[in-house]
Structure formats: C-alpha cells, structure tokens
C-alpha cells in the first residue's frame, strides 16, 4: 500500500502521493485516446472530477456519460500516456474547480488555474467550480449604455453595449485577434476596467506573441489570460472557456464593476465539443456537428451576465468556415449576440483595416432611443452612401467613373473618403506598422462624418483620410 493509503496506487517514484485521503472509486477498464471507461463501485454524478495517480502525478478526468449501472465514460484533461487497464481511479468529490484570488490579475494560467508564465502558483482565497448555473434571474440586470472603444467604425456603425455580447466573425487572416487585442487595450485605457482573455485552442506562437504584446502595451497588470493551447486535449479546449468565464464572474463580483471577457476563438470551442461528442459515442447531427451543439453553446453564453455588482461585456472572435455565415456553429453563436462585427476578406484585400464590413455588421443598439438622433442619422447616412457605392462598383469597373451621373459621382467620391476615414491605426500593432495608434472620441467621429457627408473634404485627397484619427483638429491619438 502507498503512503497515501490508496491500495494499488501507481506512484512508486515519489515518497508522497498527490492524492492524500482520496476516496477510491473504481478501476480503468478501457482507454480510447483521451477517453477512459471506468468500472465503479458507485456511480459518480456527471461532470464529477475523477483522478488517477500515475508516477507521482495527479491526472484529472471529467465524467461525461453513464454507460450502465457500473461504468462511466470520462474525458481526459491530462495526457493519457502511461495509463493502463486496472489502474485505480479516485473520486475528486466535486466538479472541476479553479483557485480564485484578486492577485490573479497579470497572470497567465491554464484550465486548472496553474501558472503558465513561470510565476508562483496562486494562493487562493477559495475554489470556484467552472461548471455552474447562471446567476438567478432575479439578480440579473439589463444591458447598459453604449461602451465606447475609440475605434471609429465600431462606435459609429456597430456600437458595443455594456454588459452585452459581441461577436467578431471572419475567416482566417482578416484581423480578428488584432481587433480583440485593441479592445483589451481600450477597456483598460478608457474605462479602467479589467480584462479576461480566453485562448481557446490558441496557437502556441500566437499565445506567446499576444502575452508579450500585452506586456509591452502595459495592460497586463489589469489583464488575466487563460490558455488552452491548440496542442492540448479536446477536453481542455472544451473547458478552457468556462474556466476563464469563472474568473470573469469572480472579478465582476469582487474586484471590478466592469469586466471585459474576450474569447479567441469560439469556433474552436465548438470543434472541441465535436471531437468529444464522437469520442463519447454520440451520433453526429447537422453537417457533422455534435447533436448537443446548441445546448453546449448556450451553457457558455448564458453565463455572460451583468448583475447589480458589476457587468461582463463579452467580445468573441468566431472563425467562419469557408466564409459561410450559414454554418451551424456560426448560427448557434449568432443567436446569443447583441452586436455582430463581420470582418470581410474583400475589405482586407483593399487595405481597409480594421476590415469591418459596415453593411453586414450591426447592433441592436442602433436605434434613436439608445444613440440619440444625431448619431443615428449620421450612421444611417454613412450606410446609405457606402451601400450606393457598392451597388455602383461593377459599373465603375466596367465603364469607369465617367459613366455615372454627377449625383452618383459625388456619392461615390464621398463614400470612398468615408471608407478610408473609417480605417484606423491600432496601439497594439504600432511597433510593427510604425504608425502611432489612434483613439478617436465618438463626438469627433460623428462630426467628421457629418463634414464628409456635406462635402467639406471633397477637395482633400483620399489618401489623406486613410489611417488617420480625427480630421478637424488632428486628434490623431490620445
């Protein structure tokens, strides 16, 4: 018998077992990659954390299916190399839990709350389950006012809502991650809030660069980053979003009133669920996705709520497979959002950054009651000019600008200047682009767009509107 008191414990290479006092549950009966079947003396509830002691280390699994009266199927959250049949399994006594403390800000953590930044482990005030119901409906408050970001095209045409949920949709390479980094910078600089970043299936290279960019930008002291990297097991990628959201809930309730929750990428969360669904033996549903797609997305999204103690504002990057917005995974996420920001490859190809499609993007805050008459009318006029320009693009390409009427030429010229005006240099990539970042107040954006629509800048070259801050008094950066 091992010193931990667990008969059959495999920890023969250390003097102390990492499972002191753990209750025996059963033995491993079958191993299928990241999934194990356990024969139990008693059935644990679903989502219970169970452990195996292997070579002095605790390997954690999560119960996801009851196979019969004596067997459960669990997904691995650690590598399963070295596991074998008949190894003893121990009951964790609860679901997956993370250590929470105000000192988690500035740290880089994994799904269990262990440090990835080489720092000391967190000294927790308490443990918080990552699988939990949303707060009671009686404690939920409605979404608040518009949350200004200093990004012209966002604030003008698809404004964020404090306490709401925003999705950034786009294919590969159109700038979703850079836009998310700029939001993190804005929320710390403009609103003095805190940010929680969930790297779901993030590439190790991207995660490393993001971490260093955040430190160089000076926003890490009010940022927490939680990573489940692309090379990790599907169980980790499936749960990393809930782990990061649990930290956001803790910070909302105890540390700061405004929490920005960022996820990159929500589609990889769905992919991890699809992998697990196949491993658990479920039949695939629409387009090969898991039959539980809608409920899994809702389990995450419906916990992003605001209460009387504070708000969580979510910004989620969503990869769009083959640029198909009708994909079931994309549609499942869309159903929960207040604001949709569509990043278009066509915009990026023209050098328009951020590559926001102003006609496809939108927000439920786009009404007079929320924005006021002036903002609403300017936004509608900008959309009308850009829509007319898009309608005429084919004619211009075939026959030239001279084939248009004088009124249409005037609309096109102003629309082209507005399109370039809505580009903007970002603080988080200033080191790479050599252009100083710009944060533009909403009042300046509205005034500039009014002037562009009136024709005050018709004589200004289009290039003079590109990658600038404000046009009137040179409010290029603050």
CSV table of C-alpha atoms in Angstrom, one decimal:
chain,number,residue,atom,x,y,z
A,1,UNK,CA,0.0,0.0,0.0
A,2,UNK,CA,1.2,3.5,-0.9
A,3,UNK,CA,1.7,6.1,1.8
A,4,UNK,CA,-1.5,7.9,0.6
A,5,UNK,CA,-3.5,4.9,1.8
A,6,UNK,CA,-4.8,4.1,-1.6
A,7,UNK,CA,-4.4,0.4,-2.4
A,8,UNK,CA,-2.9,-0.1,-5.8
A,9,UNK,CA,-1.6,3.5,-6.2
A,10,UNK,CA,0.9,3.6,-9.0
A,11,UNK,CA,3.0,6.4,-7.5
A,12,UNK,CA,6.2,4.4,-6.9
A,13,UNK,CA,8.7,7.0,-7.9
A,14,UNK,CA,7.9,9.6,-5.1
A,15,UNK,CA,7.6,9.5,-1.4
A,16,UNK,CA,4.3,11.4,-1.3
A,17,UNK,CA,1.2,10.7,-3.3
A,18,UNK,CA,-0.6,13.7,-4.8
A,19,UNK,CA,-4.0,12.2,-3.7
A,20,UNK,CA,-4.0,12.2,0.1
A,21,UNK,CA,-7.2,11.0,1.6
A,22,UNK,CA,-8.9,10.4,-1.8
A,23,UNK,CA,-11.9,8.1,-1.9
A,24,UNK,CA,-11.3,5.0,-4.2
A,25,UNK,CA,-13.9,4.9,-6.9
A,26,UNK,CA,-13.0,2.0,-9.2
A,27,UNK,CA,-10.5,1.0,-11.9
A,28,UNK,CA,-9.8,1.8,-15.5
A,29,UNK,CA,-11.5,-0.7,-17.8
A,30,UNK,CA,-10.7,0.7,-21.2
A,31,UNK,CA,-8.7,3.5,-22.7
A,32,UNK,CA,-9.5,5.1,-26.1
A,33,UNK,CA,-7.2,8.0,-26.7
A,34,UNK,CA,-8.3,10.9,-24.5
A,35,UNK,CA,-11.4,8.9,-23.2
A,36,UNK,CA,-11.4,6.3,-20.5
A,37,UNK,CA,-14.1,3.9,-19.3
A,38,UNK,CA,-14.1,3.3,-15.5
A,39,UNK,CA,-15.7,0.4,-13.7
A,40,UNK,CA,-17.0,1.9,-10.5
A,41,UNK,CA,-18.1,0.7,-7.1
A,42,UNK,CA,-20.6,3.5,-7.2
A,43,UNK,CA,-21.6,5.9,-10.0
A,44,UNK,CA,-20.3,9.4,-9.7
A,45,UNK,CA,-22.6,12.2,-11.0
A,46,UNK,CA,-22.0,13.7,-14.4
A,47,UNK,CA,-19.3,16.4,-14.6
A,48,UNK,CA,-17.6,15.0,-11.5
A,49,UNK,CA,-13.8,15.3,-11.5
A,50,UNK,CA,-12.0,12.0,-11.0
A,51,UNK,CA,-8.3,11.3,-10.7
A,52,UNK,CA,-5.7,8.7,-11.4
A,53,UNK,CA,-2.3,8.7,-9.6
A,54,UNK,CA,0.4,7.9,-12.1
A,55,UNK,CA,4.2,8.1,-11.3
A,56,UNK,CA,3.5,10.7,-8.6
A,57,UNK,CA,1.3,12.9,-10.6
A,58,UNK,CA,-2.4,13.5,-10.5
A,59,UNK,CA,-4.2,13.1,-13.8
A,60,UNK,CA,-7.7,14.6,-13.9
A,61,UNK,CA,-10.7,13.3,-15.9
A,62,UNK,CA,-14.3,14.6,-16.1
A,63,UNK,CA,-17.3,12.2,-16.1
A,64,UNK,CA,-19.5,12.8,-19.2
A,65,UNK,CA,-21.5,9.6,-19.6
A,66,UNK,CA,-23.0,6.8,-17.6
A,67,UNK,CA,-22.6,3.6,-19.7
A,68,UNK,CA,-24.5,1.3,-17.4
A,69,UNK,CA,-25.0,0.6,-13.7
A,70,UNK,CA,-21.3,0.1,-13.1
A,71,UNK,CA,-19.4,2.0,-15.8
A,72,UNK,CA,-18.8,5.6,-16.7
A,73,UNK,CA,-17.0,7.3,-19.5
A,74,UNK,CA,-14.8,10.3,-18.8
A,75,UNK,CA,-12.7,12.7,-20.8
A,76,UNK,CA,-9.0,13.3,-20.0
A,77,UNK,CA,-7.7,16.8,-19.1
A,78,UNK,CA,-4.1,15.5,-18.9
A,79,UNK,CA,-2.1,13.4,-21.3
A,80,UNK,CA,-3.0,9.7,-21.1
A,81,UNK,CA,0.4,8.3,-22.0
A,82,UNK,CA,1.4,5.6,-19.5
A,83,UNK,CA,-2.2,4.7,-18.4
A,84,UNK,CA,-3.2,1.1,-18.5
A,85,UNK,CA,-6.1,-1.0,-17.5
A,86,UNK,CA,-6.8,-1.8,-13.9
A,87,UNK,CA,-5.2,1.4,-12.6
A,88,UNK,CA,-7.2,2.6,-9.6
A,89,UNK,CA,-9.4,5.7,-10.0
A,90,UNK,CA,-10.2,8.1,-7.2
A,91,UNK,CA,-13.2,10.4,-6.6
A,92,UNK,CA,-12.4,14.1,-6.6
A,93,UNK,CA,-15.5,14.9,-4.5
A,94,UNK,CA,-16.7,17.7,-6.8
A,95,UNK,CA,-16.6,19.1,-10.3
A,96,UNK,CA,-13.6,20.9,-11.8
A,97,UNK,CA,-12.6,23.8,-9.6
A,98,UNK,CA,-10.2,26.7,-10.0
A,99,UNK,CA,-8.3,28.8,-7.4
A,100,UNK,CA,-9.6,32.4,-7.3
A,101,UNK,CA,-7.9,35.4,-5.8
A,102,UNK,CA,-7.6,39.2,-6.7
A,103,UNK,CA,-3.9,38.5,-7.3
A,104,UNK,CA,-4.8,36.5,-10.5
A,105,UNK,CA,-4.6,39.7,-12.5
A,106,UNK,CA,-1.5,40.0,-14.5
A,107,UNK,CA,-1.1,36.2,-14.7
A,108,UNK,CA,-1.1,33.6,-17.5
A,109,UNK,CA,-2.9,30.4,-16.3
A,110,UNK,CA,-4.1,27.1,-17.6
A,111,UNK,CA,-7.5,25.4,-17.3
A,112,UNK,CA,-6.8,24.4,-13.7
A,113,UNK,CA,-5.5,27.9,-12.6
A,114,UNK,CA,-1.9,26.7,-12.7
A,115,UNK,CA,0.7,29.3,-13.8
A,116,UNK,CA,2.0,29.2,-17.4
A,117,UNK,CA,4.1,32.3,-17.0
A,118,UNK,CA,6.8,30.8,-14.8
A,119,UNK,CA,5.5,32.6,-11.7
A,120,UNK,CA,4.5,31.3,-8.3
A,121,UNK,CA,1.2,29.3,-8.0
A,122,UNK,CA,-1.8,31.3,-7.0
A,123,UNK,CA,-2.6,31.3,-3.3
A,124,UNK,CA,-6.4,31.0,-3.5
A,125,UNK,CA,-8.9,32.7,-1.3
A,126,UNK,CA,-11.4,30.0,-2.3
A,127,UNK,CA,-12.1,27.5,-5.0
A,128,UNK,CA,-14.8,28.1,-7.7
A,129,UNK,CA,-16.5,25.4,-9.8
A,130,UNK,CA,-16.2,26.0,-13.6
A,131,UNK,CA,-19.4,24.2,-14.4
A,132,UNK,CA,-22.1,26.2,-12.7
A,133,UNK,CA,-25.6,27.5,-13.4
A,134,UNK,CA,-26.1,31.2,-14.4
A,135,UNK,CA,-26.8,33.7,-11.6
A,136,UNK,CA,-30.5,33.7,-10.5
A,137,UNK,CA,-32.8,35.6,-12.8
A,138,UNK,CA,-33.8,38.0,-10.0
A,139,UNK,CA,-30.2,39.2,-9.7
A,140,UNK,CA,-29.6,39.8,-13.4
A,141,UNK,CA,-29.7,43.4,-14.7
A,142,UNK,CA,-30.3,44.5,-18.2
A,143,UNK,CA,-27.6,45.7,-20.6
A,144,UNK,CA,-26.4,49.2,-20.1
A,145,UNK,CA,-25.4,52.1,-22.2
A,146,UNK,CA,-23.1,52.1,-25.2
A,147,UNK,CA,-19.5,51.1,-24.4
A,148,UNK,CA,-17.1,53.3,-26.3
A,149,UNK,CA,-14.0,51.8,-27.7
A,150,UNK,CA,-12.3,54.7,-29.5
A,151,UNK,CA,-12.5,52.7,-32.7
A,152,UNK,CA,-14.3,54.8,-35.3
A,153,UNK,CA,-16.1,52.2,-37.4
A,154,UNK,CA,-17.3,50.2,-34.2
A,155,UNK,CA,-18.5,53.2,-32.2
A,156,UNK,CA,-20.3,54.7,-35.2
A,157,UNK,CA,-21.9,51.7,-37.0
A,158,UNK,CA,-22.0,48.7,-34.7
A,159,UNK,CA,-21.6,50.1,-31.1
A,160,UNK,CA,-20.8,47.7,-28.2
A,161,UNK,CA,-23.3,47.5,-25.3
A,162,UNK,CA,-22.0,47.5,-21.7
A,163,UNK,CA,-22.9,44.1,-20.4
A,164,UNK,CA,-23.7,42.7,-23.8
A,165,UNK,CA,-22.2,40.1,-26.1
A,166,UNK,CA,-20.3,40.9,-29.3
A,167,UNK,CA,-19.1,38.6,-32.0
A,168,UNK,CA,-16.2,39.2,-34.4
A,169,UNK,CA,-16.9,37.0,-37.4
A,170,UNK,CA,-14.4,36.3,-40.2
A,171,UNK,CA,-12.3,33.8,-42.0
A,172,UNK,CA,-8.6,33.2,-41.4
A,173,UNK,CA,-6.2,36.2,-41.6
A,174,UNK,CA,-8.7,39.1,-41.6
A,175,UNK,CA,-7.7,40.6,-38.3
A,176,UNK,CA,-9.9,39.1,-35.5
A,177,UNK,CA,-7.1,38.7,-33.0
A,178,UNK,CA,-5.6,42.1,-33.6
A,179,UNK,CA,-9.1,43.7,-33.1
A,180,UNK,CA,-9.5,41.8,-29.8
A,181,UNK,CA,-6.1,43.0,-28.6
A,182,UNK,CA,-7.1,46.6,-29.3
A,183,UNK,CA,-10.4,46.1,-27.3
A,184,UNK,CA,-8.3,44.9,-24.4
A,185,UNK,CA,-6.1,48.0,-24.6
A,186,UNK,CA,-9.2,50.2,-24.9
A,187,UNK,CA,-11.1,48.8,-21.9
A,188,UNK,CA,-8.0,49.3,-19.7
A,189,UNK,CA,-7.1,52.7,-21.0
A,190,UNK,CA,-10.5,54.3,-21.5
A,191,UNK,CA,-12.6,52.6,-18.8
A,192,UNK,CA,-10.1,51.5,-16.2
A,193,UNK,CA,-11.7,48.0,-16.1
A,194,UNK,CA,-10.2,44.6,-16.2
A,195,UNK,CA,-9.9,42.1,-19.0
A,196,UNK,CA,-10.1,38.3,-19.0
A,197,UNK,CA,-8.8,36.6,-22.2
A,198,UNK,CA,-9.7,33.0,-23.0
A,199,UNK,CA,-7.3,31.5,-25.6
A,200,UNK,CA,-9.4,28.5,-26.8
A,201,UNK,CA,-7.3,26.3,-29.0
A,202,UNK,CA,-4.9,29.2,-29.5
A,203,UNK,CA,-1.7,28.5,-31.5
A,204,UNK,CA,1.3,28.5,-29.1
A,205,UNK,CA,3.1,31.1,-31.3
A,206,UNK,CA,0.0,33.4,-31.2
A,207,UNK,CA,-0.4,33.0,-27.5
A,208,UNK,CA,3.2,33.8,-26.8
A,209,UNK,CA,3.1,36.8,-29.1
A,210,UNK,CA,-0.1,38.0,-27.5
A,211,UNK,CA,1.3,37.7,-24.0
A,212,UNK,CA,4.4,39.7,-24.9
A,213,UNK,CA,2.4,42.3,-26.8
A,214,UNK,CA,0.1,42.8,-23.8
A,215,UNK,CA,3.1,43.3,-21.5
A,216,UNK,CA,4.7,45.7,-23.9
A,217,UNK,CA,1.5,47.7,-24.2
A,218,UNK,CA,1.4,48.0,-20.4
A,219,UNK,CA,-2.1,46.4,-19.9
A,220,UNK,CA,-1.1,43.1,-18.4
A,221,UNK,CA,-1.4,44.4,-14.7
A,222,UNK,CA,-5.2,44.6,-15.3
A,223,UNK,CA,-5.5,41.5,-17.5
A,224,UNK,CA,-5.8,37.8,-16.8
A,225,UNK,CA,-5.0,35.4,-19.6
A,226,UNK,CA,-6.2,31.7,-19.6
A,227,UNK,CA,-4.9,29.5,-22.3
A,228,UNK,CA,-5.9,26.0,-23.6
A,229,UNK,CA,-3.5,25.7,-26.4
A,230,UNK,CA,-4.0,24.0,-29.8
A,231,UNK,CA,-1.9,21.0,-28.9
A,232,UNK,CA,-3.9,20.2,-25.8
A,233,UNK,CA,-6.5,17.6,-25.4
A,234,UNK,CA,-10.1,18.3,-26.6
A,235,UNK,CA,-11.3,18.2,-23.0
A,236,UNK,CA,-9.0,21.1,-22.1
A,237,UNK,CA,-10.1,23.1,-25.2
A,238,UNK,CA,-13.7,22.4,-24.4
A,239,UNK,CA,-13.4,23.6,-20.8
A,240,UNK,CA,-11.0,26.5,-21.1
A,241,UNK,CA,-13.8,28.9,-21.9
A,242,UNK,CA,-15.8,28.0,-18.8
A,243,UNK,CA,-12.6,28.3,-16.7
A,244,UNK,CA,-11.9,31.8,-18.0
A,245,UNK,CA,-15.5,32.8,-17.6
A,246,UNK,CA,-15.4,31.6,-14.0
A,247,UNK,CA,-12.5,34.0,-13.4
A,248,UNK,CA,-14.5,36.8,-15.1
A,249,UNK,CA,-17.5,36.1,-12.8
A,250,UNK,CA,-15.3,36.2,-9.7
A,251,UNK,CA,-13.7,39.5,-10.8
A,252,UNK,CA,-17.1,41.0,-11.6
A,253,UNK,CA,-18.4,40.1,-8.1
A,254,UNK,CA,-15.3,41.0,-6.1
A,255,UNK,CA,-12.8,43.2,-7.8
A,256,UNK,CA,-14.1,45.5,-10.6
A,257,UNK,CA,-17.5,46.6,-11.8
A,258,UNK,CA,-16.6,46.4,-15.5
A,259,UNK,CA,-15.0,43.2,-16.8
A,260,UNK,CA,-14.2,42.6,-20.5
A,261,UNK,CA,-14.4,38.9,-21.4
A,262,UNK,CA,-12.6,38.1,-24.6
A,263,UNK,CA,-12.5,34.7,-26.3
A,264,UNK,CA,-10.4,33.7,-29.2
A,265,UNK,CA,-11.8,31.5,-30.8
A,266,UNK,CA,-15.4,30.4,-30.1
A,267,UNK,CA,-15.4,28.2,-33.1
A,268,UNK,CA,-12.6,26.1,-31.6
A,269,UNK,CA,-14.7,25.6,-28.5
A,270,UNK,CA,-17.4,24.1,-30.8
A,271,UNK,CA,-14.7,22.0,-32.6
A,272,UNK,CA,-13.5,20.6,-29.3
A,273,UNK,CA,-17.1,19.7,-28.4
A,274,UNK,CA,-17.5,17.9,-31.7
A,275,UNK,CA,-14.3,15.9,-31.1
A,276,UNK,CA,-15.6,14.9,-27.7
A,277,UNK,CA,-19.0,14.0,-29.0
A,278,UNK,CA,-17.5,11.5,-31.4
A,279,UNK,CA,-15.3,10.0,-28.7
A,280,UNK,CA,-18.2,9.7,-26.3
A,281,UNK,CA,-20.1,7.7,-28.9
A,282,UNK,CA,-22.8,10.2,-29.9
A,283,UNK,CA,-24.2,10.2,-33.5
A,284,UNK,CA,-23.3,13.3,-35.4
A,285,UNK,CA,-26.0,15.8,-36.4
A,286,UNK,CA,-26.2,18.6,-38.9
A,287,UNK,CA,-23.1,18.9,-41.1
A,288,UNK,CA,-21.3,16.5,-38.8
A,289,UNK,CA,-21.6,18.7,-35.7
A,290,UNK,CA,-22.5,17.2,-32.3
A,291,UNK,CA,-26.2,16.8,-31.5
A,292,UNK,CA,-25.6,18.9,-28.4
A,293,UNK,CA,-24.2,21.9,-30.2
A,294,UNK,CA,-27.0,24.4,-29.2
A,295,UNK,CA,-27.0,23.4,-25.6
A,296,UNK,CA,-23.2,23.5,-25.3
A,297,UNK,CA,-23.0,27.0,-26.8
A,298,UNK,CA,-25.9,28.1,-24.5
A,299,UNK,CA,-24.2,26.7,-21.4
A,300,UNK,CA,-21.3,29.1,-22.1
A,301,UNK,CA,-23.1,32.1,-23.5
A,302,UNK,CA,-25.9,32.3,-20.9
A,303,UNK,CA,-23.4,32.8,-18.1
A,304,UNK,CA,-22.2,36.0,-19.6
A,305,UNK,CA,-24.5,38.3,-17.5
A,306,UNK,CA,-24.5,41.5,-15.6
A,307,UNK,CA,-25.6,41.8,-12.0
A,308,UNK,CA,-26.1,44.6,-9.5
A,309,UNK,CA,-22.4,44.1,-8.5
A,310,UNK,CA,-21.0,44.6,-12.0
A,311,UNK,CA,-21.1,43.8,-15.7
A,312,UNK,CA,-19.3,41.4,-18.0
A,313,UNK,CA,-19.0,42.6,-21.6
A,314,UNK,CA,-18.1,39.8,-23.9
A,315,UNK,CA,-16.2,40.1,-27.2
A,316,UNK,CA,-15.7,36.8,-29.0
A,317,UNK,CA,-13.8,36.0,-32.2
A,318,UNK,CA,-15.6,33.4,-34.3
A,319,UNK,CA,-13.9,31.7,-37.2
A,320,UNK,CA,-16.3,31.3,-40.2
A,321,UNK,CA,-15.5,28.1,-42.1
A,322,UNK,CA,-15.1,28.8,-45.8
A,323,UNK,CA,-16.6,32.3,-45.1
A,324,UNK,CA,-20.0,30.7,-44.8
A,325,UNK,CA,-22.2,32.6,-42.3
A,326,UNK,CA,-24.9,29.9,-42.5
A,327,UNK,CA,-22.6,27.3,-40.9
A,328,UNK,CA,-24.4,25.7,-37.9
A,329,UNK,CA,-21.7,26.6,-35.5
A,330,UNK,CA,-21.7,30.3,-36.6
A,331,UNK,CA,-25.5,30.3,-36.4
A,332,UNK,CA,-25.5,28.9,-32.9
A,333,UNK,CA,-23.2,31.7,-31.6
A,334,UNK,CA,-25.1,34.4,-33.6
A,335,UNK,CA,-28.3,33.6,-31.7
A,336,UNK,CA,-26.8,34.9,-28.4
A,337,UNK,CA,-25.2,38.1,-29.6
A,338,UNK,CA,-26.2,41.8,-29.2
A,339,UNK,CA,-23.6,43.1,-31.7
A,340,UNK,CA,-22.2,41.4,-34.8
A,341,UNK,CA,-19.0,42.7,-36.4
A,342,UNK,CA,-18.3,41.0,-39.8
A,343,UNK,CA,-14.7,41.1,-40.9
A,344,UNK,CA,-14.7,40.8,-44.7
A,345,UNK,CA,-11.8,39.4,-46.8
A,346,UNK,CA,-12.7,41.9,-49.5
A,347,UNK,CA,-12.1,44.8,-47.2
A,348,UNK,CA,-8.8,43.4,-46.1
A,349,UNK,CA,-7.7,42.9,-49.7
A,350,UNK,CA,-8.3,46.6,-50.3
A,351,UNK,CA,-6.1,47.5,-47.3
A,352,UNK,CA,-9.1,48.6,-45.2
A,353,UNK,CA,-8.2,47.9,-41.6
A,354,UNK,CA,-10.0,47.1,-39.4
A,355,UNK,CA,-11.6,45.1,-42.2
A,356,UNK,CA,-15.1,45.6,-40.9
A,357,UNK,CA,-17.9,45.2,-43.5
A,358,UNK,CA,-20.1,48.2,-42.5
A,359,UNK,CA,-23.2,47.0,-44.3
A,360,UNK,CA,-23.2,43.4,-42.9
A,361,UNK,CA,-22.3,44.4,-39.3
A,362,UNK,CA,-24.9,45.7,-36.9
A,363,UNK,CA,-26.0,46.1,-33.3
A,364,UNK,CA,-29.3,46.1,-31.5
A,365,UNK,CA,-28.2,49.4,-30.0
A,366,UNK,CA,-28.7,51.1,-33.4
A,367,UNK,CA,-31.8,53.0,-32.6
A,368,UNK,CA,-32.7,56.6,-31.8
A,369,UNK,CA,-33.5,55.9,-28.2
A,370,UNK,CA,-30.1,54.5,-27.4
A,371,UNK,CA,-27.8,56.6,-29.7
A,372,UNK,CA,-29.7,59.8,-30.0
A,373,UNK,CA,-31.0,61.5,-33.2
A,374,UNK,CA,-27.7,62.9,-34.3
A,375,UNK,CA,-25.6,59.7,-34.1
A,376,UNK,CA,-28.5,57.6,-35.6
A,377,UNK,CA,-28.9,59.9,-38.6
A,378,UNK,CA,-25.2,60.2,-39.3
A,379,UNK,CA,-24.8,56.4,-39.1
A,380,UNK,CA,-27.7,55.8,-41.5
A,381,UNK,CA,-26.4,58.4,-44.0
A,382,UNK,CA,-22.9,56.7,-43.9
A,383,UNK,CA,-24.5,53.3,-44.6
A,384,UNK,CA,-26.6,54.7,-47.5
A,385,UNK,CA,-23.5,56.2,-49.1
A,386,UNK,CA,-21.5,53.0,-48.7
A,387,UNK,CA,-24.4,50.9,-50.0
A,388,UNK,CA,-24.8,53.1,-53.1
A,389,UNK,CA,-21.1,52.9,-53.7
A,390,UNK,CA,-21.2,49.1,-53.5
A,391,UNK,CA,-24.1,49.0,-55.9
A,392,UNK,CA,-22.1,51.1,-58.5
A,393,UNK,CA,-18.8,49.3,-58.1
A,394,UNK,CA,-19.5,46.9,-61.1
A,395,UNK,CA,-20.5,49.8,-63.3
A,396,UNK,CA,-17.4,51.7,-62.4
A,397,UNK,CA,-15.2,48.7,-63.0
A,398,UNK,CA,-16.6,48.1,-66.5
A,399,UNK,CA,-17.4,51.7,-67.7
A,400,UNK,CA,-15.4,54.0,-65.5
A,401,UNK,CA,-16.4,56.7,-63.1
A,402,UNK,CA,-17.3,59.0,-66.0
A,403,UNK,CA,-20.3,56.8,-66.9
A,404,UNK,CA,-22.1,57.8,-63.7
A,405,UNK,CA,-24.4,60.8,-63.2
A,406,UNK,CA,-23.0,63.8,-61.4
A,407,UNK,CA,-25.0,63.0,-58.3
A,408,UNK,CA,-23.7,59.4,-58.3
A,409,UNK,CA,-20.1,60.6,-58.8
A,410,UNK,CA,-20.5,62.9,-55.8
A,411,UNK,CA,-21.9,60.0,-53.7
A,412,UNK,CA,-19.0,57.7,-54.8
A,413,UNK,CA,-16.3,60.2,-54.1
A,414,UNK,CA,-17.7,60.9,-50.6
A,415,UNK,CA,-18.2,57.2,-49.9
A,416,UNK,CA,-14.6,56.4,-50.8
A,417,UNK,CA,-13.4,59.1,-48.4
A,418,UNK,CA,-15.7,57.8,-45.6
A,419,UNK,CA,-14.4,54.2,-46.2
A,420,UNK,CA,-10.8,55.3,-45.8
A,421,UNK,CA,-11.7,57.6,-42.9
A,422,UNK,CA,-13.1,54.5,-41.1
A,423,UNK,CA,-9.6,52.9,-41.1
A,424,UNK,CA,-7.5,53.4,-38.0
A,425,UNK,CA,-4.0,52.6,-36.7
A,426,UNK,CA,-4.0,50.5,-33.6
A,427,UNK,CA,-1.9,50.9,-30.5
A,428,UNK,CA,-1.2,47.2,-30.1
A,429,UNK,CA,0.5,46.9,-33.5
A,430,UNK,CA,2.1,50.3,-33.6
A,431,UNK,CA,5.6,48.7,-33.1
A,432,UNK,CA,5.0,46.6,-36.3
A,433,UNK,CA,3.4,49.2,-38.5
A,434,UNK,CA,5.4,52.2,-37.5
A,435,UNK,CA,2.2,54.2,-37.2
A,436,UNK,CA,1.2,55.6,-33.9
A,437,UNK,CA,-2.1,54.3,-32.5
A,438,UNK,CA,-5.2,56.4,-32.6
A,439,UNK,CA,-8.2,56.6,-30.2
A,440,UNK,CA,-11.0,58.8,-31.6
A,441,UNK,CA,-13.8,60.1,-29.3
A,442,UNK,CA,-17.3,59.4,-30.7
A,443,UNK,CA,-18.1,63.1,-30.9
A,444,UNK,CA,-15.1,63.6,-33.2
A,445,UNK,CA,-16.1,60.6,-35.4
A,446,UNK,CA,-19.7,61.9,-35.7
A,447,UNK,CA,-18.5,65.5,-36.5
A,448,UNK,CA,-16.0,64.3,-39.1
A,449,UNK,CA,-18.6,62.0,-40.8
A,450,UNK,CA,-21.1,64.9,-41.0
A,451,UNK,CA,-18.4,67.0,-42.6
A,452,UNK,CA,-17.5,64.3,-45.1
A,453,UNK,CA,-21.2,63.8,-46.0
A,454,UNK,CA,-21.7,67.6,-46.5
A,455,UNK,CA,-18.7,67.6,-48.9
A,456,UNK,CA,-16.4,69.7,-46.7
A,457,UNK,CA,-13.5,67.4,-47.6
A,458,UNK,CA,-14.3,66.8,-51.2
A,459,UNK,CA,-11.1,68.6,-52.2
A,460,UNK,CA,-9.0,66.5,-49.8
A,461,UNK,CA,-7.1,63.6,-51.4
A,462,UNK,CA,-8.5,60.2,-50.4
A,463,UNK,CA,-5.0,59.2,-49.1
A,464,UNK,CA,-5.2,62.0,-46.6
A,465,UNK,CA,-8.2,60.3,-45.0
A,466,UNK,CA,-6.5,56.9,-44.7
A,467,UNK,CA,-5.2,55.6,-41.4
A,468,UNK,CA,-5.9,58.8,-39.5
A,469,UNK,CA,-7.5,59.8,-36.3
A,470,UNK,CA,-9.8,62.9,-36.4
A,471,UNK,CA,-9.8,65.1,-39.4
A,472,UNK,CA,-10.8,68.5,-37.9
A,473,UNK,CA,-8.2,69.4,-35.4
A,474,UNK,CA,-5.7,66.5,-35.9
A,475,UNK,CA,-7.0,64.4,-32.9
A,476,UNK,CA,-4.8,61.5,-34.1
A,477,UNK,CA,-4.0,60.0,-30.8
A,478,UNK,CA,-4.6,60.5,-27.1
